[in-house]
């Protein structure tokens, strides 16, 4: 669903994105093939573990995405390229997931939520230090 929406709404000449429309489509196809392969060829237990690790990795990548602008922030001495609203929402979201992960004692919830919270706090700290406007 994400890829279809992205391809519909993303301008063909979008050069400000990390990767082209083709790269996003190829990555989505690779992820789909890997997931189907895991489910088809691994035992249920091993497939769930592998999918959990993949989900955790993609979650951490999502939270670290805004930090890709760190070089621009340093050069411009401004954090206007950071999505402050997203970072604030991410801190709250991660905090709630950490509580839930502690309740379940589930490292598949705790690890990405903890890393996501730290990364989001780093983003907010950069925005406070350099200014987001």
PDB file of C-alpha atoms in Angstrom:
ATOM      1  CA  UNK A   1       0.000   0.000   0.000  1.00  0.00           C
ATOM      2  CA  UNK A   2       2.803   2.433   0.919  1.00  0.00           C
ATOM      3  CA  UNK A   3       4.666   1.844  -2.333  1.00  0.00           C
ATOM      4  CA  UNK A   4       1.530   2.266  -4.449  1.00  0.00           C
ATOM      5  CA  UNK A   5       0.661   5.530  -2.678  1.00  0.00           C
ATOM      6  CA  UNK A   6       4.259   6.725  -2.937  1.00  0.00           C
ATOM      7  CA  UNK A   7       4.421   5.976  -6.666  1.00  0.00           C
ATOM      8  CA  UNK A   8       1.083   7.713  -7.288  1.00  0.00           C
ATOM      9  CA  UNK A   9       1.956  10.896  -5.417  1.00  0.00           C
ATOM     10  CA  UNK A  10       5.708  11.237  -5.885  1.00  0.00           C
ATOM     11  CA  UNK A  11       6.685  13.488  -8.797  1.00  0.00           C
ATOM     12  CA  UNK A  12       8.774  11.691 -11.420  1.00  0.00           C
ATOM     13  CA  UNK A  13      11.487  14.327 -11.084  1.00  0.00           C
ATOM     14  CA  UNK A  14      11.673  14.216  -7.269  1.00  0.00           C
ATOM     15  CA  UNK A  15      15.412  14.626  -6.766  1.00  0.00           C
ATOM     16  CA  UNK A  16      15.174  15.621  -3.097  1.00  0.00           C
ATOM     17  CA  UNK A  17      14.301  12.090  -1.954  1.00  0.00           C
ATOM     18  CA  UNK A  18      16.800   9.486  -0.791  1.00  0.00           C
ATOM     19  CA  UNK A  19      16.552   7.367  -3.918  1.00  0.00           C
ATOM     20  CA  UNK A  20      14.370   7.411  -6.980  1.00  0.00           C
ATOM     21  CA  UNK A  21      10.916   6.003  -7.576  1.00  0.00           C
ATOM     22  CA  UNK A  22      12.572   2.966  -9.169  1.00  0.00           C
ATOM     23  CA  UNK A  23      14.723   2.324  -6.106  1.00  0.00           C
ATOM     24  CA  UNK A  24      11.654   2.460  -3.845  1.00  0.00           C
ATOM     25  CA  UNK A  25       9.806   0.025  -6.101  1.00  0.00           C
ATOM     26  CA  UNK A  26      12.774  -2.383  -6.254  1.00  0.00           C
ATOM     27  CA  UNK A  27      13.278  -2.250  -2.480  1.00  0.00           C
ATOM     28  CA  UNK A  28       9.598  -2.999  -1.886  1.00  0.00           C
ATOM     29  CA  UNK A  29       9.785  -5.955  -4.280  1.00  0.00           C
ATOM     30  CA  UNK A  30      12.897  -7.291  -2.534  1.00  0.00           C
ATOM     31  CA  UNK A  31      11.255  -7.001   0.887  1.00  0.00           C
ATOM     32  CA  UNK A  32       8.155  -8.798  -0.402  1.00  0.00           C
ATOM     33  CA  UNK A  33      10.234 -11.631  -1.894  1.00  0.00           C
ATOM     34  CA  UNK A  34      12.297 -12.003   1.293  1.00  0.00           C
ATOM     35  CA  UNK A  35       9.195 -12.120   3.495  1.00  0.00           C
ATOM     36  CA  UNK A  36       7.498 -14.690   1.268  1.00  0.00           C
ATOM     37  CA  UNK A  37      10.729 -16.737   1.207  1.00  0.00           C
ATOM     38  CA  UNK A  38      11.044 -16.639   4.984  1.00  0.00           C
ATOM     39  CA  UNK A  39       7.479 -17.775   5.481  1.00  0.00           C
ATOM     40  CA  UNK A  40       7.740 -20.498   2.838  1.00  0.00           C
ATOM     41  CA  UNK A  41      11.157 -21.996   3.661  1.00  0.00           C
ATOM     42  CA  UNK A  42      11.657 -21.519   7.414  1.00  0.00           C
ATOM     43  CA  UNK A  43       9.872 -23.064  10.320  1.00  0.00           C
ATOM     44  CA  UNK A  44       7.179 -20.881  11.813  1.00  0.00           C
ATOM     45  CA  UNK A  45       9.321 -20.086  14.849  1.00  0.00           C
ATOM     46  CA  UNK A  46      12.383 -19.119  12.804  1.00  0.00           C
ATOM     47  CA  UNK A  47      10.299 -17.149  10.302  1.00  0.00           C
ATOM     48  CA  UNK A  48       8.735 -15.146  13.146  1.00  0.00           C
ATOM     49  CA  UNK A  49      12.164 -14.394  14.609  1.00  0.00           C
ATOM     50  CA  UNK A  50      13.520 -13.310  11.225  1.00  0.00           C
ATOM     51  CA  UNK A  51      10.461 -11.143  10.545  1.00  0.00           C
ATOM     52  CA  UNK A  52      10.804  -9.628  14.018  1.00  0.00           C
ATOM     53  CA  UNK A  53      14.420  -8.668  13.342  1.00  0.00           C
ATOM     54  CA  UNK A  54      13.477  -7.240   9.933  1.00  0.00           C
ATOM     55  CA  UNK A  55      10.665  -5.242  11.515  1.00  0.00           C
ATOM     56  CA  UNK A  56      13.006  -3.955  14.211  1.00  0.00           C
ATOM     57  CA  UNK A  57      15.621  -2.945  11.633  1.00  0.00           C
ATOM     58  CA  UNK A  58      13.078  -1.074   9.509  1.00  0.00           C
ATOM     59  CA  UNK A  59      11.709   0.627  12.619  1.00  0.00           C
ATOM     60  CA  UNK A  60      15.180   1.838  13.619  1.00  0.00           C
ATOM     61  CA  UNK A  61      15.823   3.044  10.059  1.00  0.00           C
ATOM     62  CA  UNK A  62      12.573   4.997  10.146  1.00  0.00           C
ATOM     63  CA  UNK A  63      13.513   6.749  13.380  1.00  0.00           C
ATOM     64  CA  UNK A  64      17.046   7.487  12.169  1.00  0.00           C
ATOM     65  CA  UNK A  65      15.906   8.798   8.773  1.00  0.00           C
ATOM     66  CA  UNK A  66      15.708  12.477   9.757  1.00  0.00           C
ATOM     67  CA  UNK A  67      19.308  12.329  11.002  1.00  0.00           C
ATOM     68  CA  UNK A  68      20.389  11.939   7.361  1.00  0.00           C
ATOM     69  CA  UNK A  69      20.255  15.744   7.285  1.00  0.00           C
ATOM     70  CA  UNK A  70      22.943  16.088   9.963  1.00  0.00           C
ATOM     71  CA  UNK A  71      25.545  17.406   7.500  1.00  0.00           C
ATOM     72  CA  UNK A  72      23.121  20.076   6.261  1.00  0.00           C
ATOM     73  CA  UNK A  73      22.294  21.002   9.868  1.00  0.00           C
ATOM     74  CA  UNK A  74      25.982  21.476  10.648  1.00  0.00           C
ATOM     75  CA  UNK A  75      26.659  23.459   7.466  1.00  0.00           C
ATOM     76  CA  UNK A  76      23.650  25.762   7.812  1.00  0.00           C
ATOM     77  CA  UNK A  77      23.737  25.892  11.625  1.00  0.00           C
ATOM     78  CA  UNK A  78      19.981  25.362  11.471  1.00  0.00           C
ATOM     79  CA  UNK A  79      17.755  22.382  12.161  1.00  0.00           C
ATOM     80  CA  UNK A  80      14.971  23.558   9.845  1.00  0.00           C
ATOM     81  CA  UNK A  81      15.352  20.337   7.834  1.00  0.00           C
ATOM     82  CA  UNK A  82      14.404  18.216  10.863  1.00  0.00           C
ATOM     83  CA  UNK A  83      10.731  17.264  11.252  1.00  0.00           C
ATOM     84  CA  UNK A  84      10.276  18.448  14.844  1.00  0.00           C
ATOM     85  CA  UNK A  85       6.637  17.351  15.003  1.00  0.00           C
ATOM     86  CA  UNK A  86       7.570  13.836  13.894  1.00  0.00           C
ATOM     87  CA  UNK A  87      10.372  13.706  16.466  1.00  0.00           C
ATOM     88  CA  UNK A  88       8.068  14.814  19.271  1.00  0.00           C
ATOM     89  CA  UNK A  89       5.451  12.263  18.273  1.00  0.00           C
ATOM     90  CA  UNK A  90       8.163   9.600  18.005  1.00  0.00           C
ATOM     91  CA  UNK A  91       9.344  10.244  21.570  1.00  0.00           C
ATOM     92  CA  UNK A  92       5.804   9.805  22.883  1.00  0.00           C
ATOM     93  CA  UNK A  93       5.203   6.756  20.692  1.00  0.00           C
ATOM     94  CA  UNK A  94       8.468   5.098  21.692  1.00  0.00           C
ATOM     95  CA  UNK A  95       7.838   5.827  25.366  1.00  0.00           C
ATOM     96  CA  UNK A  96       4.494   4.023  25.213  1.00  0.00           C
ATOM     97  CA  UNK A  97       6.015   1.069  23.328  1.00  0.00           C
ATOM     98  CA  UNK A  98       8.822   0.864  25.895  1.00  0.00           C
ATOM     99  CA  UNK A  99       6.265   0.601  28.682  1.00  0.00           C
ATOM    100  CA  UNK A 100       4.411  -2.111  26.770  1.00  0.00           C
ATOM    101  CA  UNK A 101       7.673  -3.907  25.948  1.00  0.00           C
ATOM    102  CA  UNK A 102       8.685  -3.862  29.616  1.00  0.00           C
ATOM    103  CA  UNK A 103       5.283  -5.266  30.565  1.00  0.00           C
ATOM    104  CA  UNK A 104       5.761  -8.144  28.097  1.00  0.00           C
ATOM    105  CA  UNK A 105       9.548  -8.411  28.596  1.00  0.00           C
ATOM    106  CA  UNK A 106       9.805  -8.444  24.792  1.00  0.00           C
ATOM    107  CA  UNK A 107      13.168  -7.421  23.297  1.00  0.00           C
ATOM    108  CA  UNK A 108      11.579  -7.184  19.831  1.00  0.00           C
ATOM    109  CA  UNK A 109       9.581  -4.248  21.187  1.00  0.00           C
ATOM    110  CA  UNK A 110      12.090  -2.826  23.674  1.00  0.00           C
ATOM    111  CA  UNK A 111      15.180  -2.586  21.445  1.00  0.00           C
ATOM    112  CA  UNK A 112      13.767  -0.634  18.487  1.00  0.00           C
ATOM    113  CA  UNK A 113      11.618   1.518  20.762  1.00  0.00           C
ATOM    114  CA  UNK A 114      14.602   2.365  22.967  1.00  0.00           C
ATOM    115  CA  UNK A 115      16.820   3.133  19.993  1.00  0.00           C
ATOM    116  CA  UNK A 116      13.998   5.123  18.376  1.00  0.00           C
ATOM    117  CA  UNK A 117      13.507   7.160  21.523  1.00  0.00           C
ATOM    118  CA  UNK A 118      17.224   7.959  21.783  1.00  0.00           C
ATOM    119  CA  UNK A 119      17.390   8.942  18.093  1.00  0.00           C
ATOM    120  CA  UNK A 120      14.287  11.102  18.409  1.00  0.00           C
ATOM    121  CA  UNK A 121      15.683  12.833  21.498  1.00  0.00           C
ATOM    122  CA  UNK A 122      18.898  13.499  19.556  1.00  0.00           C
ATOM    123  CA  UNK A 123      16.799  15.104  16.803  1.00  0.00           C
ATOM    124  CA  UNK A 124      14.939  17.285  19.309  1.00  0.00           C
ATOM    125  CA  UNK A 125      18.225  18.249  20.950  1.00  0.00           C
ATOM    126  CA  UNK A 126      19.611  19.310  17.563  1.00  0.00           C
ATOM    127  CA  UNK A 127      16.449  21.310  16.901  1.00  0.00           C
ATOM    128  CA  UNK A 128      16.734  23.029  20.286  1.00  0.00           C
ATOM    129  CA  UNK A 129      20.456  23.741  19.855  1.00  0.00           C
ATOM    130  CA  UNK A 130      20.444  24.954  16.263  1.00  0.00           C
ATOM    131  CA  UNK A 131      16.873  26.217  16.082  1.00  0.00           C
ATOM    132  CA  UNK A 132      14.233  24.694  13.869  1.00  0.00           C
ATOM    133  CA  UNK A 133      13.330  27.838  11.958  1.00  0.00           C
TER     134      UNK A 133
END
